[in-house]
mmCIF file of C-alpha atoms and ligand atoms in Angstrom:
data_model
loop_
_atom_site.group_PDB
_atom_site.id
_atom_site.type_symbol
_atom_site.label_atom_id
_atom_site.label_comp_id
_atom_site.label_asym_id
_atom_site.label_seq_id
_atom_site.Cartn_x
_atom_site.Cartn_y
_atom_site.Cartn_z
ATOM 1 C CA MET A 1 -43.774 83.596 1.218
ATOM 2 C CA GLN A 2 -43.840 84.330 -2.543
ATOM 3 C CA PRO A 3 -46.354 87.046 -3.524
ATOM 4 C CA ILE A 4 -48.668 84.589 -5.291
ATOM 5 C CA ALA A 5 -48.779 82.272 -2.238
ATOM 6 C CA LYS A 6 -49.606 85.289 -0.109
ATOM 7 C CA PHE A 7 -52.333 86.335 -2.519
ATOM 8 C CA ILE A 8 -53.865 82.836 -2.427
ATOM 9 C CA ALA A 9 -53.607 82.637 1.362
ATOM 10 C CA GLY A 10 -55.552 85.868 1.811
ATOM 11 C CA LEU A 11 -58.113 85.187 -0.911
ATOM 12 C CA PRO A 12 -61.672 84.603 0.370
ATOM 13 C CA LYS A 13 -62.541 81.104 -0.850
ATOM 14 C CA ALA A 14 -65.093 78.303 -0.910
ATOM 15 C CA GLU A 15 -64.257 74.609 -1.075
ATOM 16 C CA LEU A 16 -66.815 72.397 -2.827
ATOM 17 C CA HIS A 17 -64.975 69.122 -3.427
ATOM 18 C CA VAL A 18 -63.546 67.584 -0.299
ATOM 19 C CA HIS A 19 -64.249 64.131 1.164
ATOM 20 C CA LEU A 20 -64.401 64.338 4.940
ATOM 21 C CA GLU A 21 -62.961 60.843 5.294
ATOM 22 C CA GLY A 22 -60.122 62.112 3.092
ATOM 23 C CA THR A 23 -59.292 64.853 5.618
ATOM 24 C CA LEU A 24 -58.562 62.372 8.415
ATOM 25 C CA GLU A 25 -54.946 63.171 9.254
ATOM 26 C CA ALA A 26 -52.684 60.433 10.644
ATOM 27 C CA GLU A 27 -52.459 62.104 14.082
ATOM 28 C CA LEU A 28 -56.236 62.132 14.511
ATOM 29 C CA LYS A 29 -56.437 58.578 13.162
ATOM 30 C CA PHE A 30 -54.142 57.413 15.972
ATOM 31 C CA GLU A 31 -56.180 59.350 18.516
ATOM 32 C CA LEU A 32 -59.472 57.820 17.341
ATOM 33 C CA ALA A 33 -57.945 54.337 17.125
ATOM 34 C CA ALA A 34 -56.917 54.624 20.789
ATOM 35 C CA ARG A 35 -60.357 55.954 21.751
ATOM 36 C CA ASN A 36 -62.101 53.025 20.035
ATOM 37 C CA ALA A 37 -59.542 50.297 20.774
ATOM 38 C CA VAL A 38 -58.831 49.760 17.075
ATOM 39 C CA ASP A 39 -55.454 48.173 16.260
ATOM 40 C CA LEU A 40 -53.513 50.023 13.588
ATOM 41 C CA PRO A 41 -50.824 48.153 11.669
ATOM 42 C CA TYR A 42 -48.419 51.126 11.827
ATOM 43 C CA ALA A 43 -45.858 52.062 14.471
ATOM 44 C CA ASP A 44 -46.388 55.813 14.170
ATOM 45 C CA VAL A 45 -47.758 58.617 12.000
ATOM 46 C CA GLU A 46 -44.684 58.605 9.747
ATOM 47 C CA ALA A 47 -45.097 54.896 9.005
ATOM 48 C CA MET A 48 -48.795 55.417 8.392
ATOM 49 C CA ARG A 49 -48.193 58.302 5.979
ATOM 50 C CA ALA A 50 -45.495 56.292 4.227
ATOM 51 C CA SER A 51 -48.140 53.638 3.472
ATOM 52 C CA TYR A 52 -50.189 56.115 1.412
ATOM 53 C CA VAL A 53 -48.852 54.921 -1.926
ATOM 54 C CA TYR A 54 -51.288 54.536 -4.812
ATOM 55 C CA HIS A 55 -51.243 54.744 -8.589
ATOM 56 C CA ASP A 56 -54.882 54.840 -9.682
ATOM 57 C CA LEU A 57 -58.408 55.252 -8.347
ATOM 58 C CA PRO A 58 -58.906 51.691 -6.961
ATOM 59 C CA SER A 59 -55.514 51.602 -5.207
ATOM 60 C CA PHE A 60 -56.232 55.022 -3.685
ATOM 61 C CA LEU A 61 -59.697 53.945 -2.539
ATOM 62 C CA ALA A 62 -58.369 50.854 -0.728
ATOM 63 C CA ILE A 63 -56.163 53.069 1.470
ATOM 64 C CA PHE A 64 -58.886 55.671 1.922
ATOM 65 C CA TYR A 65 -61.476 53.091 3.113
ATOM 66 C CA GLU A 66 -59.096 51.391 5.529
ATOM 67 C CA GLY A 67 -58.488 54.774 7.161
ATOM 68 C CA SER A 68 -62.155 55.326 7.919
ATOM 69 C CA PHE A 69 -62.354 52.205 10.125
ATOM 70 C CA VAL A 70 -61.332 54.228 13.193
ATOM 71 C CA LEU A 71 -64.551 56.310 13.010
ATOM 72 C CA HIS A 72 -67.169 54.864 15.349
ATOM 73 C CA GLN A 73 -68.772 57.280 17.795
ATOM 74 C CA GLU A 74 -70.573 60.565 17.391
ATOM 75 C CA ALA A 75 -67.568 62.365 18.889
ATOM 76 C CA ASP A 76 -65.281 60.881 16.203
ATOM 77 C CA PHE A 77 -67.346 62.374 13.393
ATOM 78 C CA ARG A 78 -67.531 65.658 15.298
ATOM 79 C CA ASP A 79 -63.739 65.751 15.686
ATOM 80 C CA LEU A 80 -63.196 64.922 12.007
ATOM 81 C CA VAL A 81 -65.306 67.833 10.725
ATOM 82 C CA TYR A 82 -64.068 70.240 13.359
ATOM 83 C CA ALA A 83 -60.404 69.559 12.519
ATOM 84 C CA TYR A 84 -60.985 70.050 8.779
ATOM 85 C CA LEU A 85 -62.960 73.278 9.220
ATOM 86 C CA LYS A 86 -60.448 74.663 11.714
ATOM 87 C CA LYS A 87 -57.651 73.991 9.227
ATOM 88 C CA VAL A 88 -59.359 75.577 6.219
ATOM 89 C CA ALA A 89 -60.728 78.526 8.199
ATOM 90 C CA SER A 90 -57.027 79.335 8.747
ATOM 91 C CA GLN A 91 -56.685 79.290 4.925
ATOM 92 C CA ASN A 92 -59.473 81.859 4.503
ATOM 93 C CA VAL A 93 -62.087 79.380 3.355
ATOM 94 C CA LEU A 94 -65.334 81.166 4.215
ATOM 95 C CA TYR A 95 -67.635 78.359 3.135
ATOM 96 C CA ALA A 96 -67.274 74.606 2.528
ATOM 97 C CA GLU A 97 -69.487 71.853 1.152
ATOM 98 C CA MET A 98 -68.156 68.548 2.402
ATOM 99 C CA PHE A 99 -68.814 65.049 1.077
ATOM 100 C CA PHE A 100 -69.356 62.149 3.406
ATOM 101 C CA ASP A 101 -69.847 58.487 2.406
ATOM 102 C CA PRO A 102 -72.433 56.961 4.796
ATOM 103 C CA GLN A 103 -72.025 53.463 3.329
ATOM 104 C CA GLN A 104 -68.408 53.396 4.539
ATOM 105 C CA HIS A 105 -69.784 53.603 8.056
ATOM 106 C CA THR A 106 -73.280 52.103 8.086
ATOM 107 C CA ASP A 107 -71.761 48.909 6.578
ATOM 108 C CA ARG A 108 -69.614 48.653 9.735
ATOM 109 C CA GLY A 109 -72.642 49.051 11.965
ATOM 110 C CA VAL A 110 -72.449 52.797 12.649
ATOM 111 C CA PRO A 111 -76.016 54.163 12.785
ATOM 112 C CA PHE A 112 -76.844 56.973 10.350
ATOM 113 C CA ALA A 113 -77.966 59.146 13.280
ATOM 114 C CA THR A 114 -74.593 58.819 15.066
ATOM 115 C CA MET A 115 -72.776 59.956 11.973
ATOM 116 C CA ILE A 116 -74.962 62.900 10.986
ATOM 117 C CA GLU A 117 -75.361 64.140 14.558
ATOM 118 C CA GLY A 118 -71.582 64.099 15.111
ATOM 119 C CA LEU A 119 -70.915 65.764 11.771
ATOM 120 C CA THR A 120 -73.489 68.466 12.454
ATOM 121 C CA ARG A 121 -72.111 69.191 15.908
ATOM 122 C CA GLY A 122 -68.613 69.577 14.437
ATOM 123 C CA ARG A 123 -69.912 71.921 11.748
ATOM 124 C CA LEU A 124 -71.795 74.129 14.213
ATOM 125 C CA GLU A 125 -68.933 74.256 16.727
ATOM 126 C CA ALA A 126 -66.518 75.257 13.957
ATOM 127 C CA GLU A 127 -68.902 78.006 12.842
ATOM 128 C CA ARG A 128 -69.125 79.247 16.439
ATOM 129 C CA ASP A 129 -65.343 79.158 16.965
ATOM 130 C CA PHE A 130 -64.004 80.206 13.535
ATOM 131 C CA GLY A 131 -66.938 81.825 11.712
ATOM 132 C CA ILE A 132 -66.692 79.340 8.829
ATOM 133 C CA ARG A 133 -69.994 78.339 7.215
ATOM 134 C CA SER A 134 -70.501 74.857 5.769
ATOM 135 C CA GLN A 135 -72.942 72.154 4.622
ATOM 136 C CA PHE A 136 -72.865 68.432 3.854
ATOM 137 C CA ILE A 137 -73.260 66.448 0.638
ATOM 138 C CA LEU A 138 -74.170 62.781 1.008
ATOM 139 C CA CYS A 139 -72.194 60.666 -1.459
ATOM 140 C CA PHE A 140 -73.212 57.214 -2.611
ATOM 141 C CA VAL A 141 -70.407 54.684 -3.039
ATOM 142 C CA ARG A 142 -70.919 53.721 -6.657
ATOM 143 C CA GLU A 143 -69.544 50.156 -6.612
ATOM 144 C CA ARG A 144 -72.247 49.195 -4.097
ATOM 145 C CA SER A 145 -75.687 48.272 -5.393
ATOM 146 C CA ALA A 146 -78.452 50.724 -6.238
ATOM 147 C CA GLN A 147 -80.502 49.020 -3.492
ATOM 148 C CA SER A 148 -77.798 49.775 -0.930
ATOM 149 C CA ALA A 149 -77.773 53.418 -2.052
ATOM 150 C CA MET A 150 -81.570 53.556 -1.832
ATOM 151 C CA ALA A 151 -81.444 52.173 1.730
ATOM 152 C CA VAL A 152 -78.983 54.918 2.734
ATOM 153 C CA PHE A 153 -81.149 57.498 0.997
ATOM 154 C CA GLU A 154 -84.190 56.359 3.002
ATOM 155 C CA SER A 155 -82.268 56.513 6.278
ATOM 156 C CA ALA A 156 -81.104 60.043 5.383
ATOM 157 C CA LEU A 157 -84.602 61.403 4.752
ATOM 158 C CA PRO A 158 -85.393 62.179 8.410
ATOM 159 C CA TYR A 159 -82.192 64.307 8.428
ATOM 160 C CA LYS A 160 -82.630 65.988 5.073
ATOM 161 C CA HIS A 161 -82.623 69.448 6.671
ATOM 162 C CA LEU A 162 -78.985 68.705 7.633
ATOM 163 C CA ILE A 163 -77.838 67.644 4.141
ATOM 164 C CA VAL A 164 -77.827 70.020 1.156
ATOM 165 C CA GLY A 165 -77.016 67.693 -1.709
ATOM 166 C CA LEU A 166 -76.352 64.241 -3.104
ATOM 167 C CA GLY A 167 -73.166 63.091 -4.815
ATOM 168 C CA LEU A 168 -71.636 59.946 -6.263
ATOM 169 C CA ASP A 169 -68.040 58.828 -5.722
ATOM 170 C CA SER A 170 -65.649 55.887 -5.497
ATOM 171 C CA ASP A 171 -64.908 53.290 -8.183
ATOM 172 C CA GLU A 172 -66.364 54.398 -11.515
ATOM 173 C CA LYS A 173 -65.475 51.279 -13.527
ATOM 174 C CA ASP A 174 -68.732 49.550 -14.568
ATOM 175 C CA ASN A 175 -70.686 51.940 -12.326
ATOM 176 C CA PRO A 176 -72.254 54.593 -14.598
ATOM 177 C CA PRO A 177 -74.501 57.418 -13.399
ATOM 178 C CA ALA A 178 -77.484 55.593 -14.943
ATOM 179 C CA LYS A 179 -77.203 52.931 -12.224
ATOM 180 C CA PHE A 180 -78.420 55.555 -9.734
ATOM 181 C CA ALA A 181 -80.911 57.427 -11.924
ATOM 182 C CA GLU A 182 -83.939 56.534 -9.808
ATOM 183 C CA ILE A 183 -82.301 57.649 -6.539
ATOM 184 C CA PHE A 184 -81.165 60.949 -8.005
ATOM 185 C CA ARG A 185 -84.654 61.524 -9.442
ATOM 186 C CA ARG A 186 -86.165 60.963 -6.012
ATOM 187 C CA GLY A 187 -83.434 63.083 -4.450
ATOM 188 C CA ARG A 188 -84.337 66.020 -6.643
ATOM 189 C CA GLU A 189 -88.007 65.599 -5.709
ATOM 190 C CA GLU A 190 -87.015 65.733 -2.040
ATOM 191 C CA GLY A 191 -85.189 69.010 -2.596
ATOM 192 C CA PHE A 192 -81.554 67.839 -2.662
ATOM 193 C CA ARG A 193 -79.080 69.538 -5.003
ATOM 194 C CA LEU A 194 -77.175 67.143 -7.283
ATOM 195 C CA THR A 195 -73.558 66.560 -8.230
ATOM 196 C CA MET A 196 -71.517 63.542 -9.353
ATOM 197 C CA HIS A 197 -67.927 62.499 -9.791
ATOM 198 C CA CYS A 198 -66.786 61.876 -13.344
ATOM 199 C CA ASP A 199 -63.163 61.068 -12.570
ATOM 200 C CA VAL A 200 -60.266 61.635 -14.945
ATOM 201 C CA ASP A 201 -59.692 59.017 -17.680
ATOM 202 C CA GLN A 202 -62.194 56.438 -16.450
ATOM 203 C CA GLN A 203 -63.787 53.715 -18.577
ATOM 204 C CA ASN A 204 -66.662 55.138 -20.705
ATOM 205 C CA THR A 205 -65.965 58.561 -19.258
ATOM 206 C CA HIS A 206 -67.646 60.519 -22.081
ATOM 207 C CA GLU A 207 -70.845 58.518 -21.775
ATOM 208 C CA HIS A 208 -70.727 58.951 -17.969
ATOM 209 C CA ILE A 209 -70.404 62.714 -18.375
ATOM 210 C CA ARG A 210 -73.245 62.749 -20.890
ATOM 211 C CA GLN A 211 -75.504 60.753 -18.547
ATOM 212 C CA ALA A 212 -74.661 63.004 -15.589
ATOM 213 C CA ILE A 213 -75.547 66.122 -17.584
ATOM 214 C CA GLU A 214 -78.459 64.992 -19.733
ATOM 215 C CA ASP A 215 -80.078 62.069 -17.925
ATOM 216 C CA ILE A 216 -79.441 62.934 -14.274
ATOM 217 C CA GLY A 217 -79.409 66.719 -14.633
ATOM 218 C CA VAL A 218 -76.558 67.475 -12.205
ATOM 219 C CA GLU A 219 -75.626 71.079 -11.460
ATOM 220 C CA ARG A 220 -71.954 70.262 -11.056
ATOM 221 C CA ILE A 221 -69.428 67.665 -12.097
ATOM 222 C CA ASP A 222 -66.648 66.673 -9.722
ATOM 223 C CA HIS A 223 -63.430 66.464 -11.794
ATOM 224 C CA GLY A 224 -64.938 66.135 -15.326
ATOM 225 C CA ALA A 225 -61.666 66.669 -17.227
ATOM 226 C CA ASN A 226 -62.571 64.410 -20.144
ATOM 227 C CA LEU A 227 -65.434 66.695 -21.112
ATOM 228 C CA LEU A 228 -62.727 68.746 -22.821
ATOM 229 C CA ASP A 229 -62.288 65.972 -25.427
ATOM 230 C CA ARG A 230 -65.815 66.433 -26.798
ATOM 231 C CA PRO A 231 -67.237 69.682 -28.258
ATOM 232 C CA GLU A 232 -70.821 68.492 -27.763
ATOM 233 C CA LEU A 233 -70.235 67.949 -24.028
ATOM 234 C CA ILE A 234 -68.570 71.353 -23.692
ATOM 235 C CA ALA A 235 -71.588 72.913 -25.405
ATOM 236 C CA ALA A 236 -74.023 71.058 -23.112
ATOM 237 C CA ALA A 237 -72.117 72.166 -19.995
ATOM 238 C CA LYS A 238 -72.089 75.787 -21.140
ATOM 239 C CA GLU A 239 -75.740 75.794 -22.070
ATOM 240 C CA ARG A 240 -76.685 74.514 -18.613
ATOM 241 C CA GLY A 241 -74.219 76.674 -16.697
ATOM 242 C CA LEU A 242 -72.563 73.649 -15.068
ATOM 243 C CA PHE A 243 -69.776 74.085 -12.532
ATOM 244 C CA PHE A 244 -66.640 71.923 -12.358
ATOM 245 C CA THR A 245 -64.887 71.062 -9.106
ATOM 246 C CA VAL A 246 -61.341 70.348 -10.233
ATOM 247 C CA CYS A 247 -58.563 69.155 -7.895
ATOM 248 C CA PRO A 248 -55.013 69.882 -9.142
ATOM 249 C CA TYR A 249 -53.230 67.338 -6.932
ATOM 250 C CA ALA A 250 -55.685 64.572 -7.848
ATOM 251 C CA ASN A 251 -55.311 65.496 -11.533
ATOM 252 C CA GLU A 252 -51.571 65.217 -11.184
ATOM 253 C CA MET A 253 -51.949 61.710 -9.742
ATOM 254 C CA MET A 254 -54.354 60.590 -12.462
ATOM 255 C CA ARG A 255 -52.721 62.238 -15.465
ATOM 256 C CA PRO A 256 -49.344 63.791 -14.624
ATOM 257 C CA GLY A 257 -48.401 67.020 -16.371
ATOM 258 C CA GLU A 258 -51.900 67.814 -17.580
ATOM 259 C CA ASN A 259 -53.088 70.564 -15.235
ATOM 260 C CA GLN A 260 -52.264 73.007 -17.990
ATOM 261 C CA SER A 261 -54.740 71.339 -20.351
ATOM 262 C CA ILE A 262 -57.357 70.518 -17.690
ATOM 263 C CA ALA A 263 -57.654 73.471 -15.277
ATOM 264 C CA ARG A 264 -56.337 76.105 -17.675
ATOM 265 C CA GLY A 265 -58.230 74.499 -20.544
ATOM 266 C CA MET A 266 -61.552 74.798 -18.699
ATOM 267 C CA LEU A 267 -60.920 78.395 -17.690
ATOM 268 C CA ASP A 268 -59.910 79.427 -21.216
ATOM 269 C CA LEU A 269 -63.058 77.850 -22.657
ATOM 270 C CA GLY A 270 -65.179 79.902 -20.264
ATOM 271 C CA LEU A 271 -66.309 76.839 -18.282
ATOM 272 C CA ARG A 272 -67.143 77.569 -14.645
ATOM 273 C CA LEU A 273 -64.066 76.149 -12.940
ATOM 274 C CA THR A 274 -63.508 75.843 -9.188
ATOM 275 C CA LEU A 275 -60.325 74.519 -7.496
ATOM 276 C CA ASN A 276 -60.446 72.131 -4.560
ATOM 277 C CA SER A 277 -58.452 69.629 -2.496
ATOM 278 C CA ASP A 278 -60.354 66.263 -2.738
ATOM 279 C CA ASP A 279 -58.573 64.154 -0.052
ATOM 280 C CA PRO A 280 -55.882 66.341 1.508
ATOM 281 C CA ALA A 281 -54.820 63.923 4.287
ATOM 282 C CA TYR A 282 -53.914 61.348 1.604
ATOM 283 C CA MET A 283 -52.465 63.900 -0.798
ATOM 284 C CA GLU A 284 -49.363 65.065 1.073
ATOM 285 C CA GLY A 285 -51.393 67.405 3.255
ATOM 286 C CA LYS A 286 -52.269 69.663 0.339
ATOM 287 C CA TYR A 287 -55.374 71.629 1.294
ATOM 288 C CA ILE A 288 -57.044 74.195 -0.946
ATOM 289 C CA ASN A 289 -54.291 76.836 -0.790
ATOM 290 C CA GLU A 290 -51.650 74.290 -1.775
ATOM 291 C CA ASN A 291 -53.855 73.054 -4.635
ATOM 292 C CA MET A 292 -54.252 76.618 -5.879
ATOM 293 C CA LEU A 293 -50.504 77.065 -5.700
ATOM 294 C CA MET A 294 -50.171 73.955 -7.886
ATOM 295 C CA ALA A 295 -52.503 75.613 -10.417
ATOM 296 C CA HIS A 296 -50.118 78.564 -10.431
ATOM 297 C CA GLU A 297 -47.009 76.450 -10.793
ATOM 298 C CA LEU A 298 -48.353 73.865 -13.236
ATOM 299 C CA ALA A 299 -50.928 75.839 -15.214
ATOM 300 C CA GLY A 300 -49.840 79.464 -14.906
ATOM 301 C CA PHE A 301 -52.810 80.694 -12.871
ATOM 302 C CA GLY A 302 -52.395 84.279 -11.684
ATOM 303 C CA PRO A 303 -54.289 86.541 -9.251
ATOM 304 C CA GLU A 304 -57.097 87.394 -11.697
ATOM 305 C CA ASP A 305 -57.634 83.700 -12.425
ATOM 306 C CA PHE A 306 -57.893 82.904 -8.718
ATOM 307 C CA VAL A 307 -60.456 85.674 -8.260
ATOM 308 C CA THR A 308 -62.483 84.113 -11.091
ATOM 309 C CA VAL A 309 -62.187 80.697 -9.437
ATOM 310 C CA SER A 310 -63.407 82.076 -6.086
ATOM 311 C CA ARG A 311 -66.255 83.934 -7.772
ATOM 312 C CA ASN A 312 -67.276 80.713 -9.529
ATOM 313 C CA ALA A 313 -67.182 78.787 -6.243
ATOM 314 C CA PHE A 314 -69.398 81.343 -4.501
ATOM 315 C CA ASP A 315 -71.824 81.161 -7.453
ATOM 316 C CA ALA A 316 -71.757 77.355 -7.374
ATOM 317 C CA ALA A 317 -72.404 77.165 -3.615
ATOM 318 C CA TRP A 318 -75.806 75.829 -2.525
ATOM 319 C CA ILE A 319 -76.546 78.736 -0.193
ATOM 320 C CA ASP A 320 -79.127 81.470 0.156
ATOM 321 C CA GLU A 321 -78.693 84.748 -1.670
ATOM 322 C CA ASP A 322 -77.876 86.763 1.466
ATOM 323 C CA LEU A 323 -74.855 84.621 2.235
ATOM 324 C CA ARG A 324 -73.843 84.627 -1.440
ATOM 325 C CA ALA A 325 -73.926 88.424 -1.502
ATOM 326 C CA GLU A 326 -71.840 88.560 1.683
ATOM 327 C CA LEU A 327 -69.202 86.183 0.234
ATOM 328 C CA HIS A 328 -69.024 88.090 -3.050
ATOM 329 C CA GLY A 329 -68.698 91.352 -1.125
ATOM 330 C CA ARG A 330 -65.657 90.061 0.754
ATOM 331 C CA LEU A 331 -64.087 88.752 -2.450
ATOM 332 C CA THR A 332 -64.648 92.012 -4.319
ATOM 333 C CA ALA A 333 -63.124 94.046 -1.483
ATOM 334 C CA TYR A 334 -60.061 91.782 -1.422
ATOM 335 C CA ALA A 335 -59.647 91.766 -5.200
ATOM 336 C CA GLU A 336 -59.957 95.542 -5.460
ATOM 337 C CA ALA A 337 -57.417 96.156 -2.708
ATOM 338 C CA GLN A 338 -54.932 93.519 -3.893
ATOM 339 C CA LEU A 339 -55.125 93.949 -7.647
ATOM 340 C CA MET A 340 -54.889 97.722 -7.309
ATOM 341 C CA VAL A 341 -51.657 97.314 -5.345
ATOM 342 C CA ALA A 342 -50.324 94.849 -7.922
ATOM 343 C CA ARG A 343 -50.912 97.279 -10.790
HETATM 344 N N1 LIG B 401 -62.979 60.055 -6.722
HETATM 345 C C1 LIG B 401 -63.722 58.992 -6.430
HETATM 346 N N2 LIG B 401 -63.915 58.587 -5.203
HETATM 347 C C2 LIG B 401 -63.357 59.252 -4.212
HETATM 348 C C3 LIG B 401 -62.568 60.352 -4.450
HETATM 349 C C4 LIG B 401 -62.402 60.791 -5.777
HETATM 350 O O1 LIG B 401 -61.785 61.820 -6.076
HETATM 351 N N3 LIG B 401 -62.125 60.782 -3.255
HETATM 352 C C5 LIG B 401 -62.660 59.978 -2.330
HETATM 353 N N4 LIG B 401 -63.406 59.044 -2.898
HETATM 354 ZN ZN1 LIG B 402 -63.479 63.448 -5.036
#
């Protein structure tokens, strides 16, 4: 393994931008399809993976949603979370905040309770078996109506102790943050932390970023690359101490060759950048370590930069201060030992 890959592999990390449905690997999809008697139109895992061809956000989302149709029972959601956390625990992820899209499942008749109970069991069993800590972020699917999102929000309230935050994902075209302002206002009142996707190069992206920051009052932006085009948005993000959850592979799909300007650009401006995987099962199996390696190869990130990224992620995490201190302690110990050797 090259020294930088080894450094990344050993680095204590947090992942803050990963869609659980986007971690559903083809092997598990076949297993769940058999369990639930769902017919899959693919002969085997190779054929299924070969079908993951997309060129923009809508064409990606069509594949991503079809994949989630195999998730039905509590055990399926448990297995999904457990497999993801097992994988990233092996990559030295100490803490993860994972998105899930309830509307993908409640629309197919899966009760909210089935989903959240399965997810929670998977999370707790992974903590028991691998020591990895984690929480959930409920994401609204933005092309659905505000009423549909409000209905999901209401069904989540009895489980709010199991969900740390609210997010917004899926197709951004004609679906601005403002559409969900009332739900996010109520969410804040109920104690949820707030984030939103502002995907790369979307329609009205600058206005979407402005709304997310100024009108909604998010603490983070997922992706958010186009903020770099506008000095006033950069200033607003700095003033509020916003965090950015950037995903190198997803960037490469949306705007090839621009990780240098996006990830490196944010870091150089002093914005609080984190690096993440987004939908690894649909992105050639690139989990967080592989995404960090892309930041090295495409944007020249070195060991010090990765330590900064991990420090930012631990600061961005929606956790109590004891756990934060523990995570920072492990990072500092690693950085001191490794960077001393490198010098
Ligand atoms: N953007 C929007 N919607 C999504 C994404 C994303 O990166 N991943 C899964 N759903
Ligand atoms: Zn995403």
